Short mmCIF file of C-alpha atoms in Angstrom, two decimals:
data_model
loop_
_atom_site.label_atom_id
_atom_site.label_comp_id
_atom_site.label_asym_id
_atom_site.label_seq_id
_atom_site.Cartn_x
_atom_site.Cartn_y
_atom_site.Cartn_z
CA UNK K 1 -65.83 -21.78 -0.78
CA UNK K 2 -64.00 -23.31 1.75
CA UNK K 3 -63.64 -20.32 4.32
CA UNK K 4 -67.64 -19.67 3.49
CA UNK K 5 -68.32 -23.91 4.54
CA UNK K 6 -65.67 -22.93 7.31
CA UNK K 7 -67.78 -20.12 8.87
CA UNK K 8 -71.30 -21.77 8.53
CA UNK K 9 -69.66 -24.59 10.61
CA UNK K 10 -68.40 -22.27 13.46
CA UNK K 11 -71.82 -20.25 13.25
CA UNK K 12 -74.01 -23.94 13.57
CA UNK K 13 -71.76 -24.81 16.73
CA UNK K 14 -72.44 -21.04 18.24
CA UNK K 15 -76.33 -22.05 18.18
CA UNK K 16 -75.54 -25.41 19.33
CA UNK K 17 -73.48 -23.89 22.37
CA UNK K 18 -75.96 -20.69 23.01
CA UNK K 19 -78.97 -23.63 22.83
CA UNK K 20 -77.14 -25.95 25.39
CA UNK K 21 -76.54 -22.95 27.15
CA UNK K 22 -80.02 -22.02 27.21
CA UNK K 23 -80.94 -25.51 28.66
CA UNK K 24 -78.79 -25.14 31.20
CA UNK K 25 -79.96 -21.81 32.25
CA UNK K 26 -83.30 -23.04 32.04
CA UNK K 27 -82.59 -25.41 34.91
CA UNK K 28 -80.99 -24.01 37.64
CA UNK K 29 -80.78 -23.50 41.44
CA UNK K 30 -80.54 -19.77 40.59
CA UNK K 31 -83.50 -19.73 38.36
CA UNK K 32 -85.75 -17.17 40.66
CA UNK K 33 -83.04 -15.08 42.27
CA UNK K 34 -84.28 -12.32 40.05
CA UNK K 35 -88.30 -13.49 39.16
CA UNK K 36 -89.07 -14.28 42.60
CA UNK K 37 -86.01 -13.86 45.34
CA UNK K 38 -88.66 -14.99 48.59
CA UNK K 39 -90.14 -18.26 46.92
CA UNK K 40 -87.33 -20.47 48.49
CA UNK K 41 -87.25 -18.82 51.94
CA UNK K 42 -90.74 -18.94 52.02
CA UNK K 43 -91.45 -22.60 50.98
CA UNK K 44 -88.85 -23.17 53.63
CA UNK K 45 -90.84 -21.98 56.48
CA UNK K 46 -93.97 -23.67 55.02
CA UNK K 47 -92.48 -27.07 55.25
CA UNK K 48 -91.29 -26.33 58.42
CA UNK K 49 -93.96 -25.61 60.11
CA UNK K 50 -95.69 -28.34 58.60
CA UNK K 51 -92.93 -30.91 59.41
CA UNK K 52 -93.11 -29.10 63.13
CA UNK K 53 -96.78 -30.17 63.15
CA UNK K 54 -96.37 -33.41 62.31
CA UNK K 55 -92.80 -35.45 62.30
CA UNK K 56 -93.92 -37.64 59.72
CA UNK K 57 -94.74 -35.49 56.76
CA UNK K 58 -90.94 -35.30 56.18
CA UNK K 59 -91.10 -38.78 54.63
CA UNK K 60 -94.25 -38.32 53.45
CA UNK K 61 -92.91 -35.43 51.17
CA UNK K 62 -89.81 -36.82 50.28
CA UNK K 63 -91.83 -39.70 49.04
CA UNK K 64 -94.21 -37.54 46.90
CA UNK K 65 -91.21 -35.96 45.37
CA UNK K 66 -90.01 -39.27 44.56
CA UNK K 67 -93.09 -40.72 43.28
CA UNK K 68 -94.17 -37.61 40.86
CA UNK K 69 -90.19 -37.87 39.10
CA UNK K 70 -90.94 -41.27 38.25
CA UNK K 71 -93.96 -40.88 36.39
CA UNK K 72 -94.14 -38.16 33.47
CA UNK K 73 -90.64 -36.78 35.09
CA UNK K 74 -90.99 -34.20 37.84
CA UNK K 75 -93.44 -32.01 36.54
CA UNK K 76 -96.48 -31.85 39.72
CA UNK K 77 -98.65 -34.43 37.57
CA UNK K 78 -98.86 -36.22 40.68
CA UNK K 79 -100.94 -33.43 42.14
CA UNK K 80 -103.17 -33.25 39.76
CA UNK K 81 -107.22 -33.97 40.22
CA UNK K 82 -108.96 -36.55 38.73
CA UNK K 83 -111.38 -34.58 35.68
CA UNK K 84 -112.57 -35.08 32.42
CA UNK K 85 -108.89 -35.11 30.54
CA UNK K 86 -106.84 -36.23 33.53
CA UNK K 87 -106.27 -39.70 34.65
CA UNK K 88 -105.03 -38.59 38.43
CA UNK K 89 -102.37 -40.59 39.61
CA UNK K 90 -103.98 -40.23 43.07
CA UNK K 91 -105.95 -43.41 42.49
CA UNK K 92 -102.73 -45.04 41.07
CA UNK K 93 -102.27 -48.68 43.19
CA UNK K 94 -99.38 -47.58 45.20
CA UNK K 95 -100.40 -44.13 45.52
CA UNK K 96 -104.07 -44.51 46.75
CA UNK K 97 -104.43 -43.89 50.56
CA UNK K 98 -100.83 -43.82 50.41
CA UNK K 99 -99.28 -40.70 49.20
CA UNK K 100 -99.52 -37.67 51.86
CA UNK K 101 -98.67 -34.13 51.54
CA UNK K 102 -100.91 -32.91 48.96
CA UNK K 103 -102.05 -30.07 51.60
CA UNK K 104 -98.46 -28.92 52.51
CA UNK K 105 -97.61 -28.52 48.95
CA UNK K 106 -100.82 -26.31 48.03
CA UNK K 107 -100.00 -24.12 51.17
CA UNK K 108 -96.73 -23.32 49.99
CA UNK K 109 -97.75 -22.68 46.94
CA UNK K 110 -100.25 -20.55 47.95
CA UNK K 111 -98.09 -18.86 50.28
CA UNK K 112 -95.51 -18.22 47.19
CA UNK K 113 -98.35 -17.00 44.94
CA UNK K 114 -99.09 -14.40 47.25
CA UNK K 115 -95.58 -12.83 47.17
CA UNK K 116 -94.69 -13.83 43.13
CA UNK K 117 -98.12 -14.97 41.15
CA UNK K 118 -97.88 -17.03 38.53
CA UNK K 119 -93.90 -17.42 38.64
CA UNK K 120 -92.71 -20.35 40.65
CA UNK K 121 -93.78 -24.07 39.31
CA UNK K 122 -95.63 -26.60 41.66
CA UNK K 123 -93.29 -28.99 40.62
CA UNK K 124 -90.50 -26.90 41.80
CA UNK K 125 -91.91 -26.24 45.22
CA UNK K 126 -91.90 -30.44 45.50
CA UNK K 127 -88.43 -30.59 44.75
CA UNK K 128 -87.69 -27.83 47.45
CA UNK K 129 -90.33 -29.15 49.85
CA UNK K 130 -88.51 -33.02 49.89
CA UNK K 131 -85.20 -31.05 50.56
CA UNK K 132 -86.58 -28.83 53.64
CA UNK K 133 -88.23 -31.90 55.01
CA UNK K 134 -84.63 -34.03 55.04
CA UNK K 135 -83.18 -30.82 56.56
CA UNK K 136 -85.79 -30.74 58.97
CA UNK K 137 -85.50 -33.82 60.47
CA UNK K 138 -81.45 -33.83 60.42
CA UNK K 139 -81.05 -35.64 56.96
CA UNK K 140 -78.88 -34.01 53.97
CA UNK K 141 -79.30 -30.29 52.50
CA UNK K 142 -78.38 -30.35 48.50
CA UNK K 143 -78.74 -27.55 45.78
CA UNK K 144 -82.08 -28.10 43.85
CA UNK K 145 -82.02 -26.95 40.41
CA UNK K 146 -85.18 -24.99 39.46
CA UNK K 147 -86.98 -23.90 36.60
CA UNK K 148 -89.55 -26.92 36.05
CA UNK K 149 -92.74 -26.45 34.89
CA UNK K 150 -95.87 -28.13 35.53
CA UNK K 151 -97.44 -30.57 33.19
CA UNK K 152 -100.91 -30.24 31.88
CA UNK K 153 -101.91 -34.19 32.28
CA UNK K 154 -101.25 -37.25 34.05
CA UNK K 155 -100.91 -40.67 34.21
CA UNK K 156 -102.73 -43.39 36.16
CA UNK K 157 -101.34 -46.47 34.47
CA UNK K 158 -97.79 -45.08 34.16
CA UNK K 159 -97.37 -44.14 37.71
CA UNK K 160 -98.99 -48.15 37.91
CA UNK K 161 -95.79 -49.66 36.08
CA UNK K 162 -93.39 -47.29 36.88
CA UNK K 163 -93.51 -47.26 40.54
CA UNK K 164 -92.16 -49.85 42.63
CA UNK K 165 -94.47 -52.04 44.85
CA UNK K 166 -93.21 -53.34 47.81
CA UNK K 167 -93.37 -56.80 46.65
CA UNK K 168 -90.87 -56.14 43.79
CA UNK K 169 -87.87 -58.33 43.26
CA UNK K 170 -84.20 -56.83 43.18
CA UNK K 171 -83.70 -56.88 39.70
CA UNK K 172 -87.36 -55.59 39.33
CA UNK K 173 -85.93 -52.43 41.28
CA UNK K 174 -83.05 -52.06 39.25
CA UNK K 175 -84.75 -52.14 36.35
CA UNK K 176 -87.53 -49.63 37.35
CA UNK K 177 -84.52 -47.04 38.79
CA UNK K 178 -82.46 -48.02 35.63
CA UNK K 179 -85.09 -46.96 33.23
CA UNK K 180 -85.06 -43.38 35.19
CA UNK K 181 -81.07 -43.66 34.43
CA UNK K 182 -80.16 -44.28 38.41
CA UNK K 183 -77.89 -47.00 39.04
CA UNK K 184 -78.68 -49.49 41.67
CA UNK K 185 -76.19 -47.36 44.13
CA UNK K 186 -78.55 -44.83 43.72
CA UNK K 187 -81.99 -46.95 44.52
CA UNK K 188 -79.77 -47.89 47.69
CA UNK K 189 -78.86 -44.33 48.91
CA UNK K 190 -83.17 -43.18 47.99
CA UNK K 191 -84.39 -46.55 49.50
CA UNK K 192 -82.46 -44.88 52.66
CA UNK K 193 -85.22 -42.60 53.01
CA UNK K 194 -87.14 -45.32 54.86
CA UNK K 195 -84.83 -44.36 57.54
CA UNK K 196 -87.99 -41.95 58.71
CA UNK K 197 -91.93 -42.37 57.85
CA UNK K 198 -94.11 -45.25 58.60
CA UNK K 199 -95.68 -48.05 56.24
CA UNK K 200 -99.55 -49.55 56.63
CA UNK K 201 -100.20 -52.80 57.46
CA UNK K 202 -101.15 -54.39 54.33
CA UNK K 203 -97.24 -53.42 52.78
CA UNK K 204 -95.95 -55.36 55.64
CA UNK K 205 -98.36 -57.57 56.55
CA UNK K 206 -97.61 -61.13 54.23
CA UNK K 207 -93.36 -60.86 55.18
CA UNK K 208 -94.38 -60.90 59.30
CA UNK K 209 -97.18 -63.95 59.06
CA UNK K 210 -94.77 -65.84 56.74
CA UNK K 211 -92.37 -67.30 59.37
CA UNK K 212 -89.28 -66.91 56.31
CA UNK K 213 -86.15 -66.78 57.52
CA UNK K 214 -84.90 -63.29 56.08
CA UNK K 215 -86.72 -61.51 59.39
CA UNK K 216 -85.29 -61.40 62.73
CA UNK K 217 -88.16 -63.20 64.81
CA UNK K 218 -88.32 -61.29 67.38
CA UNK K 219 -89.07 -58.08 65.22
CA UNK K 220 -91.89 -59.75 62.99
CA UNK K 221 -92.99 -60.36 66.66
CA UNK K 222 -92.96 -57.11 67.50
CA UNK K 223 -95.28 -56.17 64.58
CA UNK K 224 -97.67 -58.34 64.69
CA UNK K 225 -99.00 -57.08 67.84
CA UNK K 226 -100.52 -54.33 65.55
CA UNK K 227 -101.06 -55.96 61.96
CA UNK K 228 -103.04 -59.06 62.23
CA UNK K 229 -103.99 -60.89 59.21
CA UNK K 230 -107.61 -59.72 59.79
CA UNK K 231 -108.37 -56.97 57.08
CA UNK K 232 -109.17 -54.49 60.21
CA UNK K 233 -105.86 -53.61 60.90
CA UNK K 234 -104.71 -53.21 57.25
CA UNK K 235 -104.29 -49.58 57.50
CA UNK K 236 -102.46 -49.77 60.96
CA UNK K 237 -99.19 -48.13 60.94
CA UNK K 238 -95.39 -49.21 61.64
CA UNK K 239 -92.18 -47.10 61.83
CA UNK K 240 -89.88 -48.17 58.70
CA UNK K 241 -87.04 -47.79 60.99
CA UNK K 242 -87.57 -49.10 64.61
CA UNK K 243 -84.30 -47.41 66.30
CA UNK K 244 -84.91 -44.01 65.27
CA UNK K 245 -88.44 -43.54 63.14
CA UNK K 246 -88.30 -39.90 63.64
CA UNK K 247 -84.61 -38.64 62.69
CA UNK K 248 -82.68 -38.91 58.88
CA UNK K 249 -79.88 -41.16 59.63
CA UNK K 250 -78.16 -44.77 58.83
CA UNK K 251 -80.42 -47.03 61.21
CA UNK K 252 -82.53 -48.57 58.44
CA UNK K 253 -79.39 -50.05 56.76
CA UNK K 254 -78.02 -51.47 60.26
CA UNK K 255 -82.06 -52.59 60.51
CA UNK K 256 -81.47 -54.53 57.35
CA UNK K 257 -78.20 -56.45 57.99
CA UNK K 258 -79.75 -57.46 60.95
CA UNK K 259 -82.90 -58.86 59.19
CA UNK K 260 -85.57 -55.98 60.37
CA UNK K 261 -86.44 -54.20 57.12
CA UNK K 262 -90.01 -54.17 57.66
CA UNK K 263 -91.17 -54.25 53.74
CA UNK K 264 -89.79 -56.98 51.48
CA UNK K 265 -88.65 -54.59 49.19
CA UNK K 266 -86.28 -52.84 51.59
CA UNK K 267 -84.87 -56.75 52.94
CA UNK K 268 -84.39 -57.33 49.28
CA UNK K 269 -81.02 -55.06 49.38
CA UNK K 270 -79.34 -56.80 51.94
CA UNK K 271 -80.00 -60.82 50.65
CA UNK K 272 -77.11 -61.91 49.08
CA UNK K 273 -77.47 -60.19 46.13
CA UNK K 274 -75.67 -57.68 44.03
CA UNK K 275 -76.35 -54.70 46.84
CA UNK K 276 -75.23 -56.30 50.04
CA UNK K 277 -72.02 -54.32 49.44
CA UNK K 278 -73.78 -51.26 49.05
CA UNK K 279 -75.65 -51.72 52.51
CA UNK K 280 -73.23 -52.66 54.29
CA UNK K 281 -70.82 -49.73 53.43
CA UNK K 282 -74.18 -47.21 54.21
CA UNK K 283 -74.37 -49.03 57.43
CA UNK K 284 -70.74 -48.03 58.71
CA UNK K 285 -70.58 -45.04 57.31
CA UNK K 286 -73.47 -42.28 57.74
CA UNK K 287 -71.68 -39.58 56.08
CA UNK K 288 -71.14 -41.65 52.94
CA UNK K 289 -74.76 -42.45 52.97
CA UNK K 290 -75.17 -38.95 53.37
CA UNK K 291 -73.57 -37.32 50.60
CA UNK K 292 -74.73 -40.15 48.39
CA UNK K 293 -78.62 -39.87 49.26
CA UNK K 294 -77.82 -35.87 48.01
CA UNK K 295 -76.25 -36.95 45.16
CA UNK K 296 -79.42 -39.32 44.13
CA UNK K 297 -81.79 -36.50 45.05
CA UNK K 298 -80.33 -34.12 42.82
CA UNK K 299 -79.92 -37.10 39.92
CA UNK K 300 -83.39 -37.81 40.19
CA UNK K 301 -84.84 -34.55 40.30
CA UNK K 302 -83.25 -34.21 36.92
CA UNK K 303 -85.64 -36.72 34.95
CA UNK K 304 -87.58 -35.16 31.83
CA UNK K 305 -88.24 -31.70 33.59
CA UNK K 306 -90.68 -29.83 31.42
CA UNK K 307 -88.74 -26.55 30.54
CA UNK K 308 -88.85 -23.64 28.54
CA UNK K 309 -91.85 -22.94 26.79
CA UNK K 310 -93.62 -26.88 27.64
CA UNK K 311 -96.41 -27.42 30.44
CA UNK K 312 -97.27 -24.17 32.29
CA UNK K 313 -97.24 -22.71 35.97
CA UNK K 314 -100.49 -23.67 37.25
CA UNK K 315 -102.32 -21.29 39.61
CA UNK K 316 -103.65 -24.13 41.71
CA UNK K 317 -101.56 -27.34 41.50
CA UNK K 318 -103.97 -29.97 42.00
CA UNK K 319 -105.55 -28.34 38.40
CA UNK K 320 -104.85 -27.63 34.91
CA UNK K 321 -105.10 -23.20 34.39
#
């Protein structure tokens, strides 16, 4: 009786392990060496070229990367159309007339399709698109695991109160990266980012007019030449980092110690709160920053992935097959 209890045991852990296993395999940065050998090379040269075009859609698609893991998990719902079942998180607050990129990501996709149909995920081409675009403009190179698939809805009012808005507090920030399990060294290394890409007037606009005395004057100067508090230059844009808006490096961190993050929510790290530390270690050290911005990309491309036999591997990504 006891040898029979013994072996049931040892044969319930073997589907336990091969299971685990199976998740594992599921997601990983081998996942189409065999399906689809081309579909990395391939989005590679798409971002490129798009990046090549135009600087700023580097941060533009690190951004949308960022901003589809948080809601749903990274599974494309982000690029989904608004129709009949789908909320579209396009018309989400802080993505409206704010998220950029949607084109890149459908030509790489198409460009993949055309070499492997119906085998590599739109929400894997994201994850690989946000790492080509840091490469591309000299930022960090990590491994992306692979084998998401897409989901087949999305979510207006959770990408509403799960995305951070500009105006949020620090412990608003922690708490939104907390809930995605990244610690608040990790919202410092991926609030790096701002290191390249520009922000619109309006995100900017109520932290230069206030006169406060967490901004360097002379910057919130400087910016008000081109964001007024007249609602006609809302949409008027502004490098995030003022030293070097085009290249991936550890300027927006020296920006903020000296009182020249230009949204709130970036001067919020370095205030005398919890992540001063953090900052000022980022700010010294570029290859610390470096390494830890990978680290955080490859942590947060890990939240709920849709795997297996969930979602699907849409066709077109901006709609359900």
């Amino acid at each position: 009786m006891a040898s029979t209890r013994t072996s049931v045991c040892l044969f319930l852990s073997m589907l336990l392990f091969l299971a685990n296993m199976q998740c594992e395999a599921q997601l990983s940065s081998t996942f189409y060496d065999i399906t689809c050998p081309n579909a990395l090379s391939t989005i590679r040269s798409a971002i490129r070229t798009a990046v090549s075009r135009e600087r700023r859609m580097a941060a533009s698609l690190v951004r949308l990367h960022f901003h589809d893991c948080f809601v749903q998990g990274c599974d494309a719902s982000i690029l989904l159309d608004e129709a009949p079942s789908i909320s579209s998180e396009k018309k989400a607050i802080n993505n409206d007339h704010s998220i950029r990129g949607y084109e890149v990501i459908d030509d790489a996709k198409s460009q993949v399709e055309s070499i492997c149909p119906g085998i590599v995920s739109c929400a894997d081409i994201v994850a690989v698109a946000a790492r080509d675009a840091s490469v591309a403009v000299g930022g960090p190179t990590w491994s992306v695991k692979l084998g998401r698939r897409d989901s087949t809805t999305a979510s207006r009012s959770l990408a509403e109160s799960n995305l951070p808005s500009f105006r949020d507090s620090l412990d608003r920030l922690t708490s939104l990266f907390g809930n995605k399990g990244l610690s608040q060294r990790d919202m410092v290394a991926l609030s790096g980012s701002h290191t390249i890409g520009q922000a619109r007037c309006v995100t900017f606009r109520d932290r230069i007019h206030n006169n406060a005395s967490d901004i360097d004057a002379g910057f919130a100067s400087t910016r008000k030449r081109r964001c007024s508090l007249d609602d006609a230059s809302s949409d008027n844009l502004a490098p995030l980092d003022l030293v070097t808006p085009n290249s991936f490096d550890n300027n927006y961190f020296k920006n903020l110690i000296q009182k020249k993050g230009l949204l709130q929510s970036d001067q919020i790290l370095f205030s005398g709160e919890s992540t001063d530390s953090i900052v000022t270690e980022y700010s010294k050290s570029p290859s610390t920053f470096s390494s830890d911005f990978a680290a955080a990309m490859v942590k947060m491309g890990d939240i709920d992935p849709k795997t297996g036999s969930e979602g699907q591997i849409r066709k077109f990504c901006n709609v359900v097959n």
